[in-house]
Short mmCIF file of N, CA and C in Angstrom, two decimals:
data_model
loop_
_atom_site.label_atom_id
_atom_site.label_comp_id
_atom_site.label_asym_id
_atom_site.label_seq_id
_atom_site.Cartn_x
_atom_site.Cartn_y
_atom_site.Cartn_z
N MET A 828 0.54 -1.57 4.92
CA MET A 828 -0.75 -1.31 4.47
C MET A 828 -1.26 -0.03 4.80
N ARG A 829 -2.01 0.55 3.90
CA ARG A 829 -2.57 1.97 4.10
C ARG A 829 -4.07 1.79 4.43
N LEU A 830 -4.51 2.25 5.61
CA LEU A 830 -5.83 2.20 6.05
C LEU A 830 -6.54 3.52 6.01
N CYS A 831 -7.63 3.68 5.23
CA CYS A 831 -8.44 4.92 5.19
C CYS A 831 -9.66 4.70 5.95
N LEU A 832 -9.84 5.65 6.95
CA LEU A 832 -11.05 5.55 7.78
C LEU A 832 -11.84 6.66 7.61
N LEU A 833 -13.05 6.44 7.00
CA LEU A 833 -14.01 7.44 6.55
C LEU A 833 -15.22 7.29 7.44
N ARG A 834 -15.51 8.52 8.19
CA ARG A 834 -16.86 8.59 8.74
C ARG A 834 -17.88 8.87 7.78
N HIS A 835 -19.05 8.28 7.94
CA HIS A 835 -20.16 8.43 6.99
C HIS A 835 -20.41 9.85 6.94
N ALA A 836 -21.08 10.24 5.76
CA ALA A 836 -21.37 11.65 5.50
C ALA A 836 -22.65 12.04 6.38
N GLU A 837 -23.08 13.30 6.35
CA GLU A 837 -24.12 13.70 7.08
C GLU A 837 -25.42 13.00 7.07
N ALA A 838 -25.93 12.57 8.15
CA ALA A 838 -27.08 11.74 8.16
C ALA A 838 -28.30 12.53 8.80
N GLN A 839 -29.42 12.19 8.42
CA GLN A 839 -30.69 12.86 8.88
C GLN A 839 -30.96 12.40 10.32
N PRO A 840 -31.54 13.32 11.18
CA PRO A 840 -31.79 12.95 12.47
C PRO A 840 -32.85 11.75 12.51
N ALA A 841 -32.75 11.04 13.67
CA ALA A 841 -33.73 9.92 13.75
C ALA A 841 -35.23 10.47 13.87
N MET A 842 -36.06 9.72 13.30
CA MET A 842 -37.47 10.09 13.39
C MET A 842 -37.90 9.30 14.55
N PRO A 843 -39.09 9.80 15.18
CA PRO A 843 -39.65 8.97 16.29
C PRO A 843 -39.82 7.53 15.91
N GLY A 844 -39.24 6.68 16.73
CA GLY A 844 -39.51 5.21 16.54
C GLY A 844 -38.46 4.62 15.64
N GLN A 845 -37.76 5.50 14.88
CA GLN A 845 -36.84 4.89 13.80
C GLN A 845 -35.55 4.34 14.42
N PRO A 846 -35.19 3.07 14.06
CA PRO A 846 -34.04 2.64 14.70
C PRO A 846 -32.79 3.61 14.20
N ASP A 847 -31.74 3.63 14.93
CA ASP A 847 -30.58 4.45 14.53
C ASP A 847 -29.93 3.83 13.31
N ALA A 848 -30.02 2.57 13.02
CA ALA A 848 -29.39 1.84 12.02
C ALA A 848 -29.99 2.20 10.61
N ASP A 849 -31.28 2.75 10.65
CA ASP A 849 -31.97 3.05 9.48
C ASP A 849 -31.89 4.48 8.99
N ARG A 850 -31.07 5.37 9.68
CA ARG A 850 -31.10 6.79 9.37
C ARG A 850 -30.18 6.86 7.96
N PRO A 851 -30.92 7.59 6.99
CA PRO A 851 -30.25 7.73 5.72
C PRO A 851 -29.40 9.07 5.85
N LEU A 852 -28.61 9.20 4.65
CA LEU A 852 -27.90 10.45 4.50
C LEU A 852 -28.84 11.64 4.08
N THR A 853 -28.52 12.91 4.50
CA THR A 853 -29.23 14.07 3.93
C THR A 853 -28.82 14.15 2.49
N GLU A 854 -29.45 15.06 1.83
CA GLU A 854 -29.22 15.47 0.35
C GLU A 854 -27.84 15.97 0.42
N SER A 855 -27.42 16.69 1.27
CA SER A 855 -26.11 17.28 1.32
C SER A 855 -25.01 16.12 1.59
N GLY A 856 -25.36 15.26 2.50
CA GLY A 856 -24.51 14.19 2.71
C GLY A 856 -24.25 13.22 1.55
N GLU A 857 -25.35 12.99 0.69
CA GLU A 857 -25.14 12.28 -0.49
C GLU A 857 -24.20 13.00 -1.33
N GLN A 858 -24.35 14.21 -1.60
CA GLN A 858 -23.45 15.05 -2.45
C GLN A 858 -22.05 14.94 -1.85
N THR A 859 -21.90 15.16 -0.56
CA THR A 859 -20.54 14.92 -0.06
C THR A 859 -19.80 13.67 -0.26
N ALA A 860 -20.67 12.57 -0.11
CA ALA A 860 -20.09 11.18 -0.41
C ALA A 860 -19.66 11.08 -1.93
N ARG A 861 -20.38 11.58 -2.75
CA ARG A 861 -19.93 11.45 -4.21
C ARG A 861 -18.70 12.27 -4.35
N ARG A 862 -18.59 13.52 -3.76
CA ARG A 862 -17.42 14.24 -3.85
C ARG A 862 -16.19 13.67 -3.23
N ILE A 863 -16.41 12.86 -2.07
CA ILE A 863 -15.24 12.37 -1.41
C ILE A 863 -14.74 11.26 -2.35
N GLY A 864 -15.51 10.52 -3.09
CA GLY A 864 -14.98 9.49 -3.98
C GLY A 864 -14.33 10.11 -5.17
N GLU A 865 -14.73 11.08 -5.63
CA GLU A 865 -14.13 11.77 -6.78
C GLU A 865 -12.78 12.44 -6.34
N ALA A 866 -12.78 12.98 -5.05
CA ALA A 866 -11.49 13.65 -4.61
C ALA A 866 -10.52 12.55 -4.41
N LEU A 867 -10.84 11.36 -3.81
CA LEU A 867 -9.93 10.26 -3.54
C LEU A 867 -9.27 9.81 -4.86
N ARG A 868 -10.14 9.79 -5.92
CA ARG A 868 -9.62 9.38 -7.28
C ARG A 868 -8.55 10.42 -7.65
N ARG A 869 -8.87 11.59 -7.49
CA ARG A 869 -7.99 12.92 -7.98
C ARG A 869 -6.74 12.86 -7.22
N ILE A 870 -6.76 12.69 -5.93
CA ILE A 870 -5.45 12.58 -5.19
C ILE A 870 -4.77 11.31 -5.10
N ARG A 871 -5.32 10.39 -5.81
CA ARG A 871 -4.70 9.08 -5.91
C ARG A 871 -4.60 8.21 -4.66
N LEU A 872 -5.75 8.25 -3.97
CA LEU A 872 -5.94 7.57 -2.59
C LEU A 872 -7.04 6.56 -2.87
N ALA A 873 -7.18 6.06 -3.96
CA ALA A 873 -8.18 5.05 -4.10
C ALA A 873 -7.94 3.71 -3.62
N PRO A 874 -8.78 3.03 -2.77
CA PRO A 874 -8.65 1.86 -2.30
C PRO A 874 -8.93 0.69 -3.20
N GLY A 875 -8.49 -0.46 -2.92
CA GLY A 875 -8.87 -1.62 -3.71
C GLY A 875 -10.30 -2.14 -3.45
N THR A 876 -10.71 -2.03 -2.17
CA THR A 876 -12.00 -2.38 -1.68
C THR A 876 -12.42 -1.46 -0.49
N ILE A 877 -13.75 -1.26 -0.50
CA ILE A 877 -14.34 -0.42 0.61
C ILE A 877 -15.15 -1.37 1.50
N TYR A 878 -14.85 -1.30 2.83
CA TYR A 878 -15.49 -2.15 3.81
C TYR A 878 -16.49 -1.21 4.66
N THR A 879 -17.71 -1.63 4.83
CA THR A 879 -18.67 -0.62 5.54
C THR A 879 -19.42 -1.23 6.56
N SER A 880 -19.83 -0.43 7.53
CA SER A 880 -20.79 -0.76 8.52
C SER A 880 -22.10 -1.18 7.80
N PRO A 881 -23.00 -1.91 8.44
CA PRO A 881 -24.20 -2.18 7.88
C PRO A 881 -25.30 -1.20 8.09
N TYR A 882 -24.91 -0.20 8.79
CA TYR A 882 -25.93 0.96 9.07
C TYR A 882 -26.11 1.59 7.81
N ARG A 883 -27.31 2.03 7.50
CA ARG A 883 -27.69 2.73 6.20
C ARG A 883 -26.82 3.93 5.64
N ARG A 884 -26.62 4.76 6.74
CA ARG A 884 -25.90 5.98 6.29
C ARG A 884 -24.41 5.71 5.88
N ALA A 885 -23.85 4.62 6.50
CA ALA A 885 -22.49 4.31 6.13
C ALA A 885 -22.61 3.55 4.78
N GLN A 886 -23.52 2.63 4.60
CA GLN A 886 -23.73 1.96 3.30
C GLN A 886 -23.78 2.99 2.17
N GLN A 887 -24.62 3.98 2.35
CA GLN A 887 -24.99 4.92 1.27
C GLN A 887 -23.64 5.73 0.99
N THR A 888 -22.85 6.19 2.02
CA THR A 888 -21.51 6.75 1.82
C THR A 888 -20.66 5.89 1.07
N ALA A 889 -20.45 4.62 1.51
CA ALA A 889 -19.66 3.62 0.85
C ALA A 889 -20.02 3.36 -0.66
N TRP A 890 -21.25 3.31 -1.00
CA TRP A 890 -21.75 3.05 -2.30
C TRP A 890 -21.57 4.25 -3.24
N ALA A 891 -21.69 5.55 -2.66
CA ALA A 891 -21.44 6.59 -3.40
C ALA A 891 -19.89 6.84 -3.74
N VAL A 892 -19.10 6.47 -2.75
CA VAL A 892 -17.53 6.62 -2.97
C VAL A 892 -17.16 5.42 -3.99
N ALA A 893 -17.79 4.28 -3.86
CA ALA A 893 -17.32 3.13 -4.60
C ALA A 893 -17.79 3.42 -6.15
N HIS A 894 -18.88 4.11 -6.25
CA HIS A 894 -19.35 4.44 -7.72
C HIS A 894 -18.20 5.49 -8.37
N ALA A 895 -17.81 6.35 -7.66
CA ALA A 895 -16.80 7.30 -8.28
C ALA A 895 -15.51 6.56 -8.56
N LEU A 896 -15.15 5.55 -7.73
CA LEU A 896 -13.93 4.90 -7.83
C LEU A 896 -13.93 3.62 -8.67
N GLY A 897 -15.11 3.05 -8.72
CA GLY A 897 -15.20 1.69 -9.52
C GLY A 897 -14.69 0.54 -8.73
N VAL A 898 -14.75 0.58 -7.42
CA VAL A 898 -14.34 -0.49 -6.50
C VAL A 898 -15.49 -1.17 -5.93
N PRO A 899 -15.22 -2.48 -5.38
CA PRO A 899 -16.31 -3.19 -4.57
C PRO A 899 -16.48 -2.74 -3.26
N VAL A 900 -17.75 -2.96 -2.87
CA VAL A 900 -17.97 -2.67 -1.41
C VAL A 900 -18.47 -4.08 -0.68
N ILE A 901 -17.86 -4.18 0.52
CA ILE A 901 -18.16 -5.31 1.40
C ILE A 901 -18.72 -4.75 2.78
N GLU A 902 -19.93 -5.29 2.97
CA GLU A 902 -20.61 -4.81 4.18
C GLU A 902 -20.28 -5.82 5.28
N ASP A 903 -19.95 -5.37 6.45
CA ASP A 903 -19.61 -6.35 7.58
C ASP A 903 -20.22 -5.80 8.79
N ARG A 904 -20.89 -6.61 9.54
CA ARG A 904 -21.36 -6.25 10.89
C ARG A 904 -20.29 -5.95 12.00
N LEU A 905 -19.12 -6.40 11.70
CA LEU A 905 -18.02 -6.09 12.56
C LEU A 905 -17.71 -4.59 12.60
N LEU A 906 -18.24 -3.86 11.64
CA LEU A 906 -17.98 -2.36 11.63
C LEU A 906 -19.18 -1.57 12.11
N ALA A 907 -20.11 -2.14 12.60
CA ALA A 907 -21.24 -1.47 13.21
C ALA A 907 -20.85 -0.69 14.52
N PRO A 908 -21.55 0.30 15.00
CA PRO A 908 -21.04 1.10 16.17
C PRO A 908 -20.61 0.04 17.25
N GLY A 909 -19.46 0.44 17.94
CA GLY A 909 -18.92 -0.37 18.91
C GLY A 909 -17.75 -1.18 18.41
N CYS A 910 -17.31 -0.88 17.16
CA CYS A 910 -16.10 -1.48 16.39
C CYS A 910 -14.82 -1.00 17.17
N GLY A 911 -13.98 -2.00 17.44
CA GLY A 911 -12.77 -1.52 18.04
C GLY A 911 -11.58 -2.30 17.59
N PRO A 912 -10.48 -2.28 18.07
CA PRO A 912 -9.28 -2.94 17.47
C PRO A 912 -9.49 -4.49 17.19
N ALA A 913 -10.18 -5.15 18.06
CA ALA A 913 -10.42 -6.50 17.92
C ALA A 913 -11.13 -6.81 16.75
N GLU A 914 -12.30 -6.01 16.42
CA GLU A 914 -13.09 -6.20 15.25
C GLU A 914 -12.31 -5.85 13.96
N LEU A 915 -11.50 -4.86 14.10
CA LEU A 915 -10.70 -4.38 12.98
C LEU A 915 -9.81 -5.55 12.59
N GLU A 916 -9.18 -6.16 13.59
CA GLU A 916 -8.25 -7.15 13.32
C GLU A 916 -8.88 -8.44 12.69
N LEU A 917 -10.13 -8.68 13.18
CA LEU A 917 -10.93 -9.81 12.67
C LEU A 917 -11.25 -9.49 11.15
N LEU A 918 -11.74 -8.29 10.92
CA LEU A 918 -12.02 -7.90 9.48
C LEU A 918 -10.77 -8.01 8.56
N LEU A 919 -9.73 -7.47 8.93
CA LEU A 919 -8.62 -7.37 8.10
C LEU A 919 -8.02 -8.84 7.81
N HIS A 920 -8.08 -9.71 9.00
CA HIS A 920 -7.65 -11.09 8.74
C HIS A 920 -8.67 -11.90 7.82
N ALA A 921 -9.98 -11.61 7.98
CA ALA A 921 -10.97 -12.36 7.18
C ALA A 921 -10.84 -12.06 5.64
N TYR A 922 -10.54 -10.74 5.31
CA TYR A 922 -10.61 -10.37 3.91
C TYR A 922 -9.23 -10.17 3.27
N ALA A 923 -8.27 -10.17 4.13
CA ALA A 923 -6.73 -9.81 3.62
C ALA A 923 -6.79 -8.70 2.57
N PRO A 924 -7.27 -7.56 2.90
CA PRO A 924 -7.34 -6.50 1.86
C PRO A 924 -6.06 -6.15 1.23
N GLU A 925 -6.21 -5.56 0.06
CA GLU A 925 -5.10 -4.99 -0.74
C GLU A 925 -4.32 -4.06 0.13
N GLU A 926 -3.31 -3.43 -0.66
CA GLU A 926 -2.46 -2.53 0.04
C GLU A 926 -3.12 -1.25 0.69
N THR A 927 -4.31 -0.84 0.02
CA THR A 927 -5.00 0.23 0.49
C THR A 927 -6.46 -0.21 0.56
N ALA A 928 -6.97 -0.01 1.92
CA ALA A 928 -8.40 -0.44 2.17
C ALA A 928 -9.09 0.81 2.78
N LEU A 929 -10.30 0.93 2.45
CA LEU A 929 -11.10 2.05 2.95
C LEU A 929 -12.16 1.45 3.94
N ILE A 930 -12.44 2.00 5.08
CA ILE A 930 -13.46 1.59 6.06
C ILE A 930 -14.31 2.73 6.25
N VAL A 931 -15.56 2.48 5.97
CA VAL A 931 -16.66 3.58 6.44
C VAL A 931 -17.34 3.04 7.61
N GLY A 932 -17.34 3.94 8.63
CA GLY A 932 -17.83 3.56 9.90
C GLY A 932 -18.48 4.86 10.67
N HIS A 933 -18.23 4.73 12.02
CA HIS A 933 -18.94 5.69 12.82
C HIS A 933 -17.96 6.37 13.86
N GLN A 934 -18.21 7.56 14.36
CA GLN A 934 -17.58 8.14 15.47
C GLN A 934 -18.40 7.74 16.67
N PRO A 935 -17.68 7.44 17.82
CA PRO A 935 -16.37 7.71 18.17
C PRO A 935 -15.39 6.50 17.64
N ASP A 936 -15.95 5.47 17.20
CA ASP A 936 -15.18 4.24 16.96
C ASP A 936 -13.98 4.53 15.99
N LEU A 937 -14.16 5.25 14.95
CA LEU A 937 -13.12 5.60 13.99
C LEU A 937 -12.00 6.51 14.77
N GLY A 938 -12.31 7.35 15.47
CA GLY A 938 -11.40 8.20 16.31
C GLY A 938 -10.56 7.35 17.18
N GLU A 939 -11.27 6.39 17.93
CA GLU A 939 -10.67 5.39 18.86
C GLU A 939 -9.71 4.60 18.07
N LEU A 940 -10.03 4.11 16.91
CA LEU A 940 -9.19 3.22 16.24
C LEU A 940 -7.86 3.97 15.73
N VAL A 941 -8.00 5.17 15.30
CA VAL A 941 -6.89 6.02 14.95
C VAL A 941 -6.01 6.14 16.20
N ARG A 942 -6.53 6.42 17.28
CA ARG A 942 -5.76 6.60 18.64
C ARG A 942 -4.98 5.27 18.85
N TRP A 943 -5.72 4.23 18.74
CA TRP A 943 -5.08 2.87 19.10
C TRP A 943 -3.88 2.66 18.04
N LEU A 944 -4.10 2.87 16.75
CA LEU A 944 -3.28 2.57 15.76
C LEU A 944 -1.99 3.51 15.69
N THR A 945 -2.20 4.78 16.18
CA THR A 945 -1.18 5.76 16.01
C THR A 945 -0.86 6.57 17.23
N GLY A 946 -1.74 6.50 18.21
CA GLY A 946 -1.51 7.37 19.49
C GLY A 946 -2.05 8.79 19.29
N ALA A 947 -2.67 9.12 18.10
CA ALA A 947 -3.12 10.45 17.84
C ALA A 947 -4.50 10.47 18.20
N ALA A 948 -4.94 11.56 18.97
CA ALA A 948 -6.41 11.67 19.45
C ALA A 948 -7.11 12.58 18.50
N ILE A 949 -8.10 12.00 17.77
CA ILE A 949 -8.74 12.87 16.77
C ILE A 949 -10.19 12.48 16.95
N ARG A 950 -10.99 13.52 16.41
CA ARG A 950 -12.46 13.25 16.26
C ARG A 950 -12.83 13.60 14.86
N LEU A 951 -13.40 12.61 14.07
CA LEU A 951 -13.75 12.83 12.67
C LEU A 951 -15.08 13.53 12.55
N PRO A 952 -15.32 14.52 11.76
CA PRO A 952 -16.56 15.05 11.50
C PRO A 952 -17.24 14.06 10.44
N ALA A 953 -18.55 14.32 10.24
CA ALA A 953 -19.25 13.60 9.33
C ALA A 953 -18.58 13.80 7.93
N GLY A 954 -18.26 12.73 7.18
CA GLY A 954 -17.52 12.90 5.95
C GLY A 954 -15.89 13.17 6.18
N GLY A 955 -15.43 13.06 7.30
CA GLY A 955 -14.00 13.18 7.59
C GLY A 955 -13.19 11.97 7.27
N LEU A 956 -11.89 12.07 6.92
CA LEU A 956 -11.12 11.02 6.47
C LEU A 956 -9.85 10.95 7.25
N ALA A 957 -9.46 9.92 7.91
CA ALA A 957 -8.03 9.69 8.39
C ALA A 957 -7.33 8.64 7.58
N VAL A 958 -6.23 8.89 7.27
CA VAL A 958 -5.15 7.92 6.48
C VAL A 958 -4.11 7.35 7.48
N VAL A 959 -4.13 6.15 7.65
CA VAL A 959 -3.01 5.54 8.59
C VAL A 959 -2.17 4.56 7.73
N ASP A 960 -0.96 4.81 7.80
CA ASP A 960 -0.01 3.87 7.28
C ASP A 960 0.45 2.84 8.36
N MET A 961 0.33 1.61 8.12
CA MET A 961 0.63 0.51 9.20
C MET A 961 1.50 -0.51 8.65
N PRO A 962 2.66 -0.71 9.30
CA PRO A 962 3.53 -1.88 8.86
C PRO A 962 3.07 -3.03 9.55
N ALA A 963 2.24 -2.93 10.62
CA ALA A 963 1.61 -4.07 11.22
C ALA A 963 0.39 -3.64 12.00
N LEU A 964 -0.51 -4.56 12.24
CA LEU A 964 -1.72 -4.15 12.97
C LEU A 964 -1.39 -4.34 14.59
N ARG A 965 -0.74 -3.35 15.01
CA ARG A 965 -0.50 -3.40 16.63
C ARG A 965 -0.75 -1.94 17.08
N GLU A 966 -1.04 -1.98 18.30
CA GLU A 966 -1.13 -0.76 18.95
C GLU A 966 0.02 0.21 18.80
N ARG A 967 -0.43 1.36 18.27
CA ARG A 967 0.67 2.49 17.99
C ARG A 967 1.71 2.18 16.97
N ALA A 968 1.51 1.15 16.13
CA ALA A 968 2.43 0.79 15.19
C ALA A 968 2.26 1.61 13.83
N GLY A 969 1.05 2.35 13.81
CA GLY A 969 0.84 3.15 12.54
C GLY A 969 1.33 4.48 12.56
N THR A 970 1.29 5.16 11.39
CA THR A 970 1.58 6.67 11.35
C THR A 970 0.36 7.30 10.69
N LEU A 971 -0.06 8.36 11.28
CA LEU A 971 -1.15 9.25 10.72
C LEU A 971 -0.63 9.88 9.53
N HIS A 972 -0.97 9.46 8.36
CA HIS A 972 -0.43 10.03 7.13
C HIS A 972 -1.27 11.29 6.64
N GLY A 973 -2.58 11.33 7.02
CA GLY A 973 -3.18 12.47 6.71
C GLY A 973 -4.70 12.49 7.40
N LEU A 974 -5.24 13.69 7.51
CA LEU A 974 -6.51 13.86 8.09
C LEU A 974 -7.22 14.96 7.32
N TYR A 975 -8.26 14.56 6.72
CA TYR A 975 -8.91 15.35 5.74
C TYR A 975 -10.48 15.73 6.17
N ASP A 976 -10.78 16.85 6.12
CA ASP A 976 -12.17 17.25 6.46
C ASP A 976 -12.97 17.29 5.08
N PRO A 977 -14.25 17.17 5.24
CA PRO A 977 -15.07 17.10 4.02
C PRO A 977 -14.95 18.43 3.09
N ALA A 978 -14.85 19.54 3.85
CA ALA A 978 -14.73 20.70 3.00
C ALA A 978 -13.42 20.84 2.12
N TRP A 979 -12.28 20.21 2.70
CA TRP A 979 -11.10 20.22 1.99
C TRP A 979 -11.18 19.29 0.70
N LEU A 980 -11.81 18.06 0.95
CA LEU A 980 -12.05 17.12 -0.13
C LEU A 980 -12.97 17.72 -1.24
N ALA A 981 -13.96 18.45 -0.79
CA ALA A 981 -14.91 19.10 -1.81
C ALA A 981 -14.01 20.04 -2.58
N ALA A 982 -13.12 20.82 -1.87
CA ALA A 982 -12.30 21.90 -2.58
C ALA A 982 -11.37 21.27 -3.56
N VAL A 983 -10.99 19.98 -3.34
CA VAL A 983 -10.05 19.31 -4.38
C VAL A 983 -10.93 19.24 -5.59
N MET A 984 -12.07 19.16 -5.62
CA MET A 984 -12.85 18.95 -6.83
C MET A 984 -13.00 20.22 -7.64
N THR A 985 -12.93 21.29 -6.83
CA THR A 985 -13.08 22.63 -7.61
C THR A 985 -11.71 23.30 -7.85
N GLY A 986 -10.59 22.65 -7.35
CA GLY A 986 -9.22 23.16 -7.56
C GLY A 986 -8.93 24.40 -6.64
N ARG A 987 -9.68 24.38 -5.65
CA ARG A 987 -9.46 25.64 -4.64
C ARG A 987 -8.68 25.26 -3.46
N THR A 988 -7.76 24.28 -3.48
CA THR A 988 -6.99 23.94 -2.32
C THR A 988 -5.61 24.67 -2.38
N THR A 989 -5.03 24.91 -1.25
CA THR A 989 -3.75 25.54 -1.22
C THR A 989 -2.69 24.70 -0.52
#
């Protein structure tokens, strides 16, 4: 199985009294999310389904990517901040995803999941993507196939990558 772990795009700072779960994407974040979906299609890394955190910024990212790819989105509270290997295992067993699945979530959770799956210590920026190939869902059983920052994904759309 190939697991794509995408940190939500750039979000607005919290307003006084606003719950963290309600923070939306910035205008730039919305554009980035659309470009990510288009880039994933172009580099043939499209998932069968997108699984997302219930937080607004993650949902907005997931729906923008899904729109570009024409794939469904499933929201699950298991992907809210605090998601770890146990929650990932529950999610994957509950939905039995296709060969490639995309998870939209939060940092530091996604970085910790990559470390657990592969042993690689990473920190995903907003809009960053890690791709892990996993023969089994076990600690350090995966291989980090790729790590993409949002600027590179945007460059894919303009043909300016090297």
